[in-house]
mmCIF file of C-alpha atoms in Angstrom:
data_model
loop_
_atom_site.group_PDB
_atom_site.id
_atom_site.type_symbol
_atom_site.label_atom_id
_atom_site.label_comp_id
_atom_site.label_asym_id
_atom_site.label_seq_id
_atom_site.Cartn_x
_atom_site.Cartn_y
_atom_site.Cartn_z
ATOM 1 C CA MET A 1 50.928 -43.643 26.660
ATOM 2 C CA LYS A 2 54.058 -46.784 26.451
ATOM 3 C CA PRO A 3 55.613 -47.529 29.724
ATOM 4 C CA GLU A 4 59.001 -46.051 29.067
ATOM 5 C CA ALA A 5 57.089 -42.521 28.341
ATOM 6 C CA ALA A 6 55.851 -41.834 31.185
ATOM 7 C CA VAL A 7 58.691 -43.394 33.055
ATOM 8 C CA ALA A 8 60.478 -40.798 31.639
ATOM 9 C CA PHE A 9 57.564 -38.344 32.828
ATOM 10 C CA SER A 10 57.336 -38.744 36.074
ATOM 11 C CA LEU A 11 60.714 -37.852 36.104
ATOM 12 C CA LEU A 12 60.227 -34.121 34.962
ATOM 13 C CA SER A 13 58.936 -33.838 39.218
ATOM 14 C CA ALA A 14 60.540 -32.424 41.851
ATOM 15 C CA GLN A 15 58.113 -35.499 43.744
ATOM 16 C CA GLU A 16 60.973 -37.532 41.306
ATOM 17 C CA VAL A 17 63.994 -35.484 42.611
ATOM 18 C CA ARG A 18 63.633 -35.676 46.349
ATOM 19 C CA GLU A 19 62.690 -39.310 46.175
ATOM 20 C CA ARG A 20 65.360 -40.673 44.827
ATOM 21 C CA ALA A 21 67.749 -37.309 46.789
ATOM 22 C CA GLN A 22 65.977 -39.273 50.027
ATOM 23 C CA ARG A 23 67.178 -42.754 48.415
ATOM 24 C CA MET A 24 71.176 -41.081 47.713
ATOM 25 C CA LEU A 25 71.230 -40.361 51.556
ATOM 26 C CA ILE A 26 69.984 -43.186 53.095
ATOM 27 C CA LEU A 27 72.831 -45.510 50.370
ATOM 28 C CA GLY A 28 75.547 -42.623 52.586
ATOM 29 C CA LEU A 29 74.311 -43.178 55.499
ATOM 30 C CA ASP A 30 74.472 -46.928 55.862
ATOM 31 C CA ASP A 31 78.122 -46.341 54.642
ATOM 32 C CA LYS A 32 77.767 -47.912 50.384
ATOM 33 C CA LEU A 33 78.158 -44.337 48.239
ATOM 34 C CA PRO A 34 81.961 -44.326 46.377
ATOM 35 C CA TYR A 35 82.736 -41.338 46.853
ATOM 36 C CA PHE A 36 81.433 -39.833 49.724
ATOM 37 C CA ARG A 37 80.734 -40.477 53.898
ATOM 38 C CA ILE A 38 78.125 -38.516 55.669
ATOM 39 C CA GLU A 39 79.102 -37.253 59.324
ATOM 40 C CA LEU A 40 75.448 -36.742 60.749
ATOM 41 C CA GLU A 41 76.675 -35.123 63.529
ATOM 42 C CA ARG A 42 78.641 -31.792 61.845
ATOM 43 C CA LEU A 43 75.220 -31.445 60.801
ATOM 44 C CA ASP A 44 74.133 -29.305 64.114
ATOM 45 C CA ASN A 45 77.470 -26.618 63.359
ATOM 46 C CA THR A 46 75.678 -26.510 59.755
ATOM 47 C CA VAL A 47 73.055 -25.267 60.814
ATOM 48 C CA ASP A 48 74.194 -23.614 63.242
ATOM 49 C CA LEU A 49 76.154 -20.795 60.308
ATOM 50 C CA VAL A 50 72.755 -21.191 58.821
ATOM 51 C CA VAL A 51 70.947 -19.830 61.523
ATOM 52 C CA ASP A 52 73.305 -17.305 62.946
ATOM 53 C CA THR A 53 74.066 -16.210 59.051
ATOM 54 C CA THR A 54 70.205 -15.976 57.850
ATOM 55 C CA ARG A 55 69.522 -13.676 61.590
ATOM 56 C CA ARG A 56 72.788 -11.269 60.193
ATOM 57 C CA ASN A 57 70.553 -11.048 57.116
ATOM 58 C CA TYR A 58 67.012 -10.829 58.289
ATOM 59 C CA PRO A 59 67.052 -9.456 62.063
ATOM 60 C CA SER A 60 62.950 -9.884 61.838
ATOM 61 C CA LEU A 61 63.285 -13.660 60.623
ATOM 62 C CA ALA A 62 60.736 -12.056 57.749
ATOM 63 C CA VAL A 63 63.236 -13.487 55.156
ATOM 64 C CA PRO A 64 61.702 -13.250 51.340
ATOM 65 C CA PHE A 65 61.959 -16.392 49.244
ATOM 66 C CA HIS A 66 65.008 -17.558 47.670
ATOM 67 C CA SER A 67 65.356 -16.008 43.599
ATOM 68 C CA ARG A 68 66.256 -14.095 40.551
ATOM 69 C CA TRP A 69 64.209 -11.363 42.259
ATOM 70 C CA ARG A 70 66.781 -10.589 45.105
ATOM 71 C CA HIS A 71 69.874 -10.271 42.517
ATOM 72 C CA PHE A 72 68.484 -7.729 41.083
ATOM 73 C CA VAL A 73 68.729 -5.376 43.832
ATOM 74 C CA PHE A 74 71.878 -4.016 44.128
ATOM 75 C CA ASN A 75 73.784 -1.163 46.182
ATOM 76 C CA SER A 76 69.922 -0.666 48.644
ATOM 77 C CA GLU A 77 68.111 -0.343 44.989
ATOM 78 C CA ASP A 78 65.312 -2.639 43.229
ATOM 79 C CA ARG A 79 66.673 -1.641 39.967
ATOM 80 C CA TRP A 80 63.545 -4.381 38.206
ATOM 81 C CA ALA A 81 61.878 -1.830 40.591
ATOM 82 C CA ALA A 82 62.615 1.154 38.843
ATOM 83 C CA ILE A 83 62.110 -0.602 35.673
ATOM 84 C CA ASP A 84 58.518 -1.494 36.555
ATOM 85 C CA LYS A 85 57.742 1.659 37.784
ATOM 86 C CA ALA A 86 58.904 4.409 34.897
ATOM 87 C CA ALA A 87 57.096 1.512 32.728
ATOM 88 C CA ASN A 88 53.565 1.822 31.083
ATOM 89 C CA TRP A 89 51.808 -1.509 31.020
ATOM 90 C CA ARG A 90 48.995 -1.788 29.192
ATOM 91 C CA ASP A 91 47.648 -4.224 32.485
ATOM 92 C CA ALA A 92 48.525 -6.855 34.876
ATOM 93 C CA ALA A 93 48.616 -9.855 32.635
ATOM 94 C CA ALA A 94 51.392 -7.330 30.220
ATOM 95 C CA ARG A 95 53.233 -6.541 33.798
ATOM 96 C CA THR A 96 54.177 -10.470 34.697
ATOM 97 C CA ARG A 97 55.007 -11.447 30.855
ATOM 98 C CA ALA A 98 57.199 -9.285 31.104
ATOM 99 C CA ALA A 99 58.958 -10.451 34.816
ATOM 100 C CA PHE A 100 57.771 -13.439 33.157
ATOM 101 C CA ASP A 101 60.157 -13.167 29.708
ATOM 102 C CA LEU A 102 63.442 -11.241 32.186
ATOM 103 C CA ALA A 103 63.476 -14.020 34.986
ATOM 104 C CA ILE A 104 63.651 -16.662 32.045
ATOM 105 C CA VAL A 105 66.200 -15.938 30.266
ATOM 106 C CA SER A 106 67.779 -14.228 33.107
ATOM 107 C CA VAL A 107 67.875 -17.459 34.184
ATOM 108 C CA LEU A 108 69.627 -19.648 31.714
ATOM 109 C CA LEU A 109 71.809 -17.400 32.102
ATOM 110 C CA ASP A 110 72.448 -17.757 35.605
ATOM 111 C CA ALA A 111 75.110 -20.693 35.196
ATOM 112 C CA SER A 112 78.740 -21.092 37.097
ATOM 113 C CA ALA A 113 80.598 -17.733 36.020
ATOM 114 C CA GLY A 114 84.011 -19.127 37.832
ATOM 115 C CA PRO A 115 85.794 -16.932 39.563
ATOM 116 C CA GLN A 116 87.977 -14.840 37.027
ATOM 117 C CA TRP A 117 84.807 -13.596 35.125
ATOM 118 C CA GLN A 118 83.262 -10.080 36.366
ATOM 119 C CA TYR A 119 80.119 -7.089 35.463
ATOM 120 C CA CYS A 120 81.211 -4.076 35.392
ATOM 121 C CA ASP A 121 78.215 -2.022 36.731
ATOM 122 C CA PRO A 122 77.801 1.213 34.644
ATOM 123 C CA VAL A 123 75.070 3.023 36.860
ATOM 124 C CA THR A 124 77.770 3.053 40.432
ATOM 125 C CA GLY A 125 81.387 1.869 38.477
ATOM 126 C CA ARG A 126 81.895 -0.924 40.763
ATOM 127 C CA SER A 127 82.117 -4.548 39.856
ATOM 128 C CA VAL A 128 81.025 -7.789 40.427
ATOM 129 C CA GLY A 129 81.054 -11.460 39.751
ATOM 130 C CA ARG A 130 79.825 -15.009 40.253
ATOM 131 C CA SER A 131 75.462 -14.884 40.126
ATOM 132 C CA GLU A 132 74.445 -11.503 40.874
ATOM 133 C CA GLY A 133 77.098 -9.793 38.318
ATOM 134 C CA LEU A 134 75.338 -12.131 35.731
ATOM 135 C CA ALA A 135 71.602 -11.250 36.757
ATOM 136 C CA LEU A 136 72.566 -7.156 36.557
ATOM 137 C CA ALA A 137 73.920 -8.351 33.107
ATOM 138 C CA SER A 138 70.800 -9.582 31.840
ATOM 139 C CA LEU A 139 69.247 -7.250 33.929
ATOM 140 C CA ASP A 140 70.808 -4.802 31.325
ATOM 141 C CA MET A 141 70.682 -6.349 28.345
ATOM 142 C CA PHE A 142 66.237 -6.875 28.944
ATOM 143 C CA ARG A 143 65.780 -3.144 29.841
ATOM 144 C CA ARG A 144 67.958 -1.968 26.624
ATOM 145 C CA GLY A 145 65.393 -4.887 24.468
ATOM 146 C CA VAL A 146 68.535 -7.101 23.744
ATOM 147 C CA PHE A 147 66.243 -9.867 23.870
ATOM 148 C CA SER A 148 63.420 -8.041 21.813
ATOM 149 C CA SER A 149 62.879 -7.995 18.255
ATOM 150 C CA HIS A 150 60.364 -4.765 18.989
ATOM 151 C CA PRO A 151 61.685 -1.136 18.764
ATOM 152 C CA SER A 152 59.113 0.157 21.020
ATOM 153 C CA ASP A 153 58.900 -1.998 23.101
ATOM 154 C CA PRO A 154 62.399 -3.383 24.674
ATOM 155 C CA LEU A 155 61.103 -4.647 28.113
ATOM 156 C CA GLN A 156 59.755 -8.167 26.188
ATOM 157 C CA ALA A 157 62.011 -11.001 24.629
ATOM 158 C CA ASP A 158 61.069 -12.539 21.458
ATOM 159 C CA THR A 159 61.042 -15.499 19.240
ATOM 160 C CA GLU A 160 63.078 -13.452 17.207
ATOM 161 C CA GLY A 161 64.895 -11.704 19.386
ATOM 162 C CA LEU A 162 65.696 -14.743 20.743
ATOM 163 C CA MET A 163 67.146 -16.567 17.462
ATOM 164 C CA ARG A 164 68.668 -13.567 16.150
ATOM 165 C CA LEU A 165 71.078 -13.438 19.356
ATOM 166 C CA SER A 166 74.947 -14.442 19.265
ATOM 167 C CA GLU A 167 78.194 -15.043 21.077
ATOM 168 C CA ALA A 168 78.961 -11.331 20.078
ATOM 169 C CA ILE A 169 75.763 -9.732 20.656
ATOM 170 C CA VAL A 170 75.983 -11.810 24.464
ATOM 171 C CA GLY A 171 78.938 -11.304 25.081
ATOM 172 C CA ASP A 172 79.149 -7.653 24.787
ATOM 173 C CA GLY A 173 76.416 -7.759 27.425
ATOM 174 C CA LEU A 174 78.324 -9.809 29.644
ATOM 175 C CA GLN A 175 81.172 -7.228 29.546
ATOM 176 C CA VAL A 176 83.138 -10.807 27.918
ATOM 177 C CA SER A 177 86.380 -10.361 26.456
ATOM 178 C CA SER A 178 90.178 -12.096 26.190
ATOM 179 C CA SER A 179 89.857 -10.141 29.833
ATOM 180 C CA ASN A 180 87.807 -11.091 31.639
ATOM 181 C CA SER A 181 86.355 -14.781 29.927
ATOM 182 C CA LEU A 182 83.178 -16.369 31.550
ATOM 183 C CA PRO A 183 83.267 -20.004 30.940
ATOM 184 C CA GLY A 184 80.118 -21.488 28.896
ATOM 185 C CA MET A 185 79.679 -18.904 27.038
ATOM 186 C CA SER A 186 78.196 -20.891 23.405
ATOM 187 C CA GLY A 187 76.278 -23.011 26.043
ATOM 188 C CA ARG A 188 74.228 -20.218 26.843
ATOM 189 C CA VAL A 189 73.774 -19.033 23.964
ATOM 190 C CA ASP A 190 72.889 -21.791 22.854
ATOM 191 C CA LEU A 191 69.784 -22.345 25.842
ATOM 192 C CA LEU A 192 68.424 -18.620 23.959
ATOM 193 C CA ARG A 193 68.431 -19.867 20.704
ATOM 194 C CA ARG A 194 66.632 -22.722 21.139
ATOM 195 C CA LEU A 195 64.498 -21.011 22.852
ATOM 196 C CA GLY A 196 63.586 -19.307 20.223
ATOM 197 C CA THR A 197 62.713 -21.674 18.379
ATOM 198 C CA LEU A 198 60.697 -23.863 20.835
ATOM 199 C CA ILE A 199 58.161 -20.876 21.865
ATOM 200 C CA ALA A 200 57.095 -20.525 17.912
ATOM 201 C CA ALA A 201 56.906 -24.159 18.059
ATOM 202 C CA LYS A 202 54.659 -23.944 20.136
ATOM 203 C CA PRO A 203 52.287 -20.937 19.511
ATOM 204 C CA ASP A 204 48.813 -22.999 22.004
ATOM 205 C CA VAL A 205 51.972 -22.638 25.272
ATOM 206 C CA PHE A 206 53.393 -19.175 24.803
ATOM 207 C CA SER A 207 50.689 -17.183 22.435
ATOM 208 C CA ARG A 208 47.724 -17.642 23.437
ATOM 209 C CA GLU A 209 47.385 -14.230 24.969
ATOM 210 C CA ASP A 210 50.488 -12.360 22.895
ATOM 211 C CA ILE A 211 52.937 -12.209 20.585
ATOM 212 C CA PRO A 212 54.758 -15.895 20.740
ATOM 213 C CA ARG A 213 57.373 -15.131 24.038
ATOM 214 C CA PRO A 214 58.510 -17.202 27.153
ATOM 215 C CA GLY A 215 56.659 -15.028 29.101
ATOM 216 C CA GLY A 216 53.605 -16.369 27.382
ATOM 217 C CA VAL A 217 54.080 -18.981 29.341
ATOM 218 C CA PHE A 218 52.470 -16.936 32.553
ATOM 219 C CA ASP A 219 48.883 -17.201 30.247
ATOM 220 C CA HIS A 220 49.499 -21.166 30.791
ATOM 221 C CA LEU A 221 49.500 -21.290 34.063
ATOM 222 C CA ALA A 222 46.732 -19.081 35.154
ATOM 223 C CA ALA A 223 45.052 -21.229 33.079
ATOM 224 C CA MET A 224 45.330 -23.982 35.089
ATOM 225 C CA SER A 225 45.009 -22.254 38.644
ATOM 226 C CA ASP A 226 42.714 -23.443 39.711
ATOM 227 C CA GLU A 227 40.734 -20.287 41.407
ATOM 228 C CA HIS A 228 43.509 -18.610 40.655
ATOM 229 C CA GLU A 229 45.698 -21.326 42.850
ATOM 230 C CA ILE A 230 48.445 -22.932 41.448
ATOM 231 C CA ALA A 231 51.350 -25.819 43.328
ATOM 232 C CA ALA A 232 55.010 -25.212 43.418
ATOM 233 C CA ALA A 233 55.097 -28.455 41.952
ATOM 234 C CA THR A 234 52.871 -28.205 39.455
ATOM 235 C CA VAL A 235 54.633 -25.029 38.040
ATOM 236 C CA LEU A 236 57.887 -27.449 37.730
ATOM 237 C CA SER A 237 56.324 -29.733 36.178
ATOM 238 C CA GLU A 238 55.050 -27.578 33.813
ATOM 239 C CA LEU A 239 58.900 -25.682 33.304
ATOM 240 C CA LEU A 240 60.537 -29.343 32.734
ATOM 241 C CA HIS A 241 57.178 -30.543 30.270
ATOM 242 C CA GLN A 242 57.525 -26.803 28.292
ATOM 243 C CA PHE A 243 60.582 -26.487 27.950
ATOM 244 C CA GLY A 244 62.660 -29.559 27.879
ATOM 245 C CA PRO A 245 63.495 -29.729 24.760
ATOM 246 C CA VAL A 246 65.589 -26.231 25.209
ATOM 247 C CA TRP A 247 68.060 -28.196 27.277
ATOM 248 C CA PRO A 248 71.050 -29.784 25.512
ATOM 249 C CA SER A 249 70.748 -33.206 24.182
ATOM 250 C CA ARG A 250 71.852 -35.279 27.162
ATOM 251 C CA LEU A 251 70.001 -38.251 28.548
ATOM 252 C CA THR A 252 66.597 -38.634 27.182
ATOM 253 C CA LEU A 253 64.235 -41.841 27.645
ATOM 254 C CA ASP A 254 61.948 -43.251 24.930
ATOM 255 C CA GLY A 255 62.285 -39.412 23.692
ATOM 256 C CA VAL A 256 61.516 -37.558 26.290
ATOM 257 C CA PRO A 257 64.955 -35.542 26.560
ATOM 258 C CA LEU A 258 65.573 -35.856 30.909
ATOM 259 C CA GLY A 259 67.041 -32.056 31.265
ATOM 260 C CA ASP A 260 69.125 -31.606 34.402
ATOM 261 C CA CYS A 261 68.994 -35.411 35.053
ATOM 262 C CA TRP A 262 72.456 -37.836 35.282
ATOM 263 C CA ARG A 263 73.620 -41.242 35.895
ATOM 264 C CA HIS A 264 74.278 -43.122 38.957
ATOM 265 C CA PRO A 265 74.723 -46.762 39.505
ATOM 266 C CA ALA A 266 74.317 -46.858 42.923
ATOM 267 C CA ILE A 267 69.974 -45.825 42.213
ATOM 268 C CA VAL A 268 68.258 -49.338 41.241
ATOM 269 C CA THR A 269 65.160 -49.515 40.214
ATOM 270 C CA PRO A 270 62.874 -52.163 38.371
ATOM 271 C CA ASP A 271 61.918 -50.468 35.550
ATOM 272 C CA ALA A 272 63.536 -47.946 32.439
ATOM 273 C CA SER A 273 64.564 -45.194 35.243
ATOM 274 C CA SER A 274 67.535 -47.665 36.889
ATOM 275 C CA GLY A 275 70.892 -45.381 37.200
ATOM 276 C CA LEU A 276 69.035 -42.402 36.669
ATOM 277 C CA VAL A 277 69.148 -39.129 39.319
ATOM 278 C CA PRO A 278 66.753 -36.372 38.174
ATOM 279 C CA LEU A 279 68.445 -32.622 40.001
ATOM 280 C CA HIS A 280 66.617 -30.267 37.733
ATOM 281 C CA LYS A 281 68.862 -27.355 39.495
ATOM 282 C CA LEU A 282 67.713 -24.553 37.276
ATOM 283 C CA SER A 283 64.006 -24.858 36.732
ATOM 284 C CA GLN A 284 63.917 -25.413 40.231
ATOM 285 C CA TRP A 285 65.495 -22.347 40.156
ATOM 286 C CA LEU A 286 63.318 -20.419 37.380
ATOM 287 C CA ALA A 287 60.019 -21.913 39.198
ATOM 288 C CA TYR A 288 60.804 -20.653 42.997
ATOM 289 C CA SER A 289 61.562 -16.639 40.592
ATOM 290 C CA LEU A 290 58.114 -17.345 39.216
ATOM 291 C CA ILE A 291 56.446 -16.737 42.338
ATOM 292 C CA GLU A 292 56.928 -13.819 42.630
ATOM 293 C CA PRO A 293 55.117 -12.844 39.199
ATOM 294 C CA MET A 294 52.240 -14.899 39.638
ATOM 295 C CA GLN A 295 52.108 -13.333 43.155
ATOM 296 C CA TRP A 296 51.771 -10.005 41.248
ATOM 297 C CA ALA A 297 49.407 -11.197 39.064
ATOM 298 C CA GLY A 298 46.779 -12.185 41.665
ATOM 299 C CA ILE A 299 47.578 -15.763 41.496
ATOM 300 C CA SER A 300 48.949 -18.004 44.820
ATOM 301 C CA VAL A 301 51.144 -20.520 44.456
ATOM 302 C CA SER A 302 51.017 -22.940 47.011
ATOM 303 C CA ASP A 303 52.863 -26.151 48.648
ATOM 304 C CA ILE A 304 56.824 -23.768 48.434
ATOM 305 C CA ASP A 305 57.892 -26.935 49.644
ATOM 306 C CA GLY A 306 56.867 -29.039 47.503
ATOM 307 C CA LEU A 307 59.548 -28.169 45.752
ATOM 308 C CA THR A 308 62.342 -28.927 46.692
ATOM 309 C CA GLY A 309 66.493 -27.513 47.194
ATOM 310 C CA LEU A 310 68.969 -26.309 44.993
ATOM 311 C CA ALA A 311 71.787 -28.749 43.689
ATOM 312 C CA GLU A 312 74.142 -26.261 43.444
ATOM 313 C CA TYR A 313 78.076 -25.439 44.924
ATOM 314 C CA ARG A 314 76.752 -23.159 47.366
ATOM 315 C CA ASN A 315 74.494 -25.668 49.087
ATOM 316 C CA GLY A 316 76.535 -28.714 47.852
ATOM 317 C CA GLY A 317 80.056 -26.445 49.048
ATOM 318 C CA LEU A 318 77.890 -26.505 52.550
ATOM 319 C CA LEU A 319 77.925 -29.431 53.462
ATOM 320 C CA ILE A 320 81.008 -30.246 52.370
ATOM 321 C CA ASP A 321 83.304 -26.864 54.202
ATOM 322 C CA THR A 322 81.428 -27.655 57.242
ATOM 323 C CA GLY A 323 82.262 -31.621 57.378
ATOM 324 C CA VAL A 324 78.683 -33.021 56.555
ATOM 325 C CA LEU A 325 80.300 -34.577 53.732
ATOM 326 C CA VAL A 326 83.556 -35.833 53.337
ATOM 327 C CA LEU A 327 85.362 -37.356 50.119
ATOM 328 C CA ARG A 328 87.216 -40.282 50.282
ATOM 329 C CA ASP A 329 89.546 -40.095 48.277
ATOM 330 C CA THR A 330 90.704 -36.333 49.512
ATOM 331 C CA ALA A 331 92.963 -35.956 46.156
ATOM 332 C CA ASP A 332 89.124 -35.821 44.125
ATOM 333 C CA ALA A 333 89.431 -31.841 45.899
ATOM 334 C CA ALA A 334 92.290 -31.302 43.490
ATOM 335 C CA ARG A 335 90.621 -32.370 40.009
ATOM 336 C CA ASN A 336 88.503 -31.099 37.856
ATOM 337 C CA HIS A 337 84.731 -33.755 37.717
ATOM 338 C CA ASP A 338 82.812 -33.129 34.927
ATOM 339 C CA VAL A 339 78.765 -32.425 35.979
ATOM 340 C CA ALA A 340 78.038 -36.109 34.488
ATOM 341 C CA SER A 341 80.635 -37.693 36.393
ATOM 342 C CA PRO A 342 79.076 -40.059 39.761
ATOM 343 C CA LEU A 343 80.933 -37.796 41.927
ATOM 344 C CA VAL A 344 79.168 -35.184 41.443
ATOM 345 C CA VAL A 345 75.609 -36.957 40.882
ATOM 346 C CA GLU A 346 76.420 -38.338 44.136
ATOM 347 C CA TRP A 347 77.723 -34.848 45.581
ATOM 348 C CA ARG A 348 74.286 -32.730 43.974
ATOM 349 C CA ALA A 349 71.927 -35.721 45.264
ATOM 350 C CA LEU A 350 72.867 -35.627 48.727
ATOM 351 C CA THR A 351 72.757 -31.782 49.217
ATOM 352 C CA VAL A 352 69.053 -32.222 48.141
ATOM 353 C CA ALA A 353 68.444 -35.220 50.597
ATOM 354 C CA LEU A 354 70.440 -33.447 53.441
ATOM 355 C CA LEU A 355 69.351 -29.391 53.137
ATOM 356 C CA ASP A 356 65.636 -31.214 53.330
ATOM 357 C CA ARG A 357 66.900 -32.285 57.020
ATOM 358 C CA LEU A 358 68.902 -29.178 57.723
ATOM 359 C CA ALA A 359 65.250 -27.104 57.016
ATOM 360 C CA GLU A 360 63.605 -28.895 59.855
ATOM 361 C CA SER A 361 66.135 -28.692 61.983
ATOM 362 C CA MET A 362 67.200 -24.734 61.268
ATOM 363 C CA ARG A 363 62.807 -24.391 61.278
ATOM 364 C CA SER A 364 63.138 -26.198 65.651
ATOM 365 C CA ARG A 365 65.814 -24.627 66.514
ATOM 366 C CA LEU A 366 63.948 -21.277 65.216
ATOM 367 C CA LYS A 367 60.925 -22.318 67.083
ATOM 368 C CA ILE A 368 58.946 -21.388 64.126
ATOM 369 C CA ASP A 369 57.215 -23.612 61.247
ATOM 370 C CA ARG A 370 56.830 -24.584 57.804
ATOM 371 C CA LYS A 371 55.161 -21.243 56.957
ATOM 372 C CA SER A 372 56.895 -19.149 58.525
ATOM 373 C CA MET A 373 60.276 -20.596 57.117
ATOM 374 C CA SER A 374 59.466 -22.375 53.709
ATOM 375 C CA LEU A 375 62.222 -24.516 52.752
ATOM 376 C CA ALA A 376 62.653 -20.671 49.972
ATOM 377 C CA GLN A 377 63.505 -19.069 52.953
ATOM 378 C CA VAL A 378 65.763 -21.361 53.913
ATOM 379 C CA LEU A 379 67.892 -21.302 50.715
ATOM 380 C CA GLU A 380 67.767 -17.079 50.749
ATOM 381 C CA GLY A 381 68.546 -16.946 54.669
ATOM 382 C CA GLY A 382 70.204 -18.834 54.462
ATOM 383 C CA THR A 383 71.775 -21.701 53.124
ATOM 384 C CA TRP A 384 74.064 -20.602 49.597
ATOM 385 C CA SER A 385 74.719 -17.285 51.467
ATOM 386 C CA ALA A 386 76.972 -19.485 54.565
ATOM 387 C CA GLY A 387 77.767 -21.508 51.611
ATOM 388 C CA ARG A 388 79.502 -17.975 49.941
ATOM 389 C CA LEU A 389 81.092 -17.570 53.481
ATOM 390 C CA ILE A 390 82.515 -20.142 54.302
ATOM 391 C CA ALA A 391 84.146 -21.016 50.444
ATOM 392 C CA ASN A 392 85.415 -17.258 50.649
ATOM 393 C CA LYS A 393 87.004 -18.316 54.281
ATOM 394 C CA LEU A 394 89.075 -20.751 52.842
ATOM 395 C CA ARG A 395 90.120 -20.267 49.774
ATOM 396 C CA SER A 396 90.807 -17.014 48.235
ATOM 397 C CA ASP A 397 89.156 -16.849 45.165
ATOM 398 C CA GLY A 398 86.096 -18.450 47.208
ATOM 399 C CA SER A 399 85.698 -21.480 44.471
ATOM 400 C CA PRO A 400 83.275 -24.688 45.620
ATOM 401 C CA PRO A 401 85.941 -27.081 47.237
ATOM 402 C CA VAL A 402 84.701 -29.237 43.951
ATOM 403 C CA LYS A 403 85.513 -28.885 41.078
ATOM 404 C CA VAL A 404 82.808 -28.910 37.810
ATOM 405 C CA VAL A 405 83.861 -28.336 34.404
ATOM 406 C CA SER A 406 80.566 -26.026 33.658
ATOM 407 C CA ASP A 407 79.263 -25.777 30.474
ATOM 408 C CA GLY A 408 76.783 -23.269 30.993
ATOM 409 C CA THR A 409 73.724 -24.950 31.269
ATOM 410 C CA VAL A 410 74.019 -26.448 34.609
ATOM 411 C CA PHE A 411 75.925 -24.711 37.588
#
């Protein structure tokens, strides 16, 4: 492998996300970053808010993982469990492939919905927005076979079903209209269509034991497991390698697509990756969301904290809204920022690094260890909910404190 290719592949890892985020934090603590100051002494108050939120959400502190499966519970009803119970799976692997299909397409649709879009739940008649609304909409689309090319097998996504999707089909499923607009629609549909094309081109990964489908990657990961165990970081690395071409053409290095990876001048290295900051938010969200289906299939996922916190606007907003991160130019809060802007990259990287510190402080406060409160549980308990809570208190529409222009594929 050529040196530049090796460097490129090294960026497709949780370890590199964490290491470069920590470098950004060190620069920030030395007051050497252009966009944010760090008031680390305020982190204790942030931890207080997260602990209180976690105790309120999960009084026994039996916190589940932060994953897409939490969003399939609505109005105290587990919608996936009902589908799962009624399905006639031929074996455990078929069930897991279906769960993978659902998680993958649902996560790919799960970029920011903005403050205006709402999904009217056909069961309860209630309207719900943002990530939970996208989850319910994608689950209902999955149940109805929107992603399947086989009417007799609606509970799947497959290459033909994905490639035939259009903005009209997806927009109908998401209830998009002139009065219920959803930002980044074309980006979302393009991701799913590109996924279908990718699956068809990689039969050794996606159709080892079944038809070409996203859930076929379960068989690939199962084959990589050692005595039915696989590390969470390995799951992410494989997702980044196998699904890499799905993401829009942003940065590449020696022909390797880098996905959710951006430029920031503060991160200097002696090789071809200088200035590059990997974050891989949606891919890590997907990795977290595949842990439980793998466990259902009897495969243990180890070292959950090998993944990082998620560089998204709820976690990052929490840190700004509690005063840990402070914009140097207060006017930046009123401006729109492209996701590739150094300001947004700086914010997201600092979020990843500070989530590690917050998690350690939270465990110390609760007198529990990492095994009892993994980073995935801190996020769920946790930082994401606290970020939403304080955003709703400070801004009538619950929007994040930094306005990011979404193309439907990152936030």
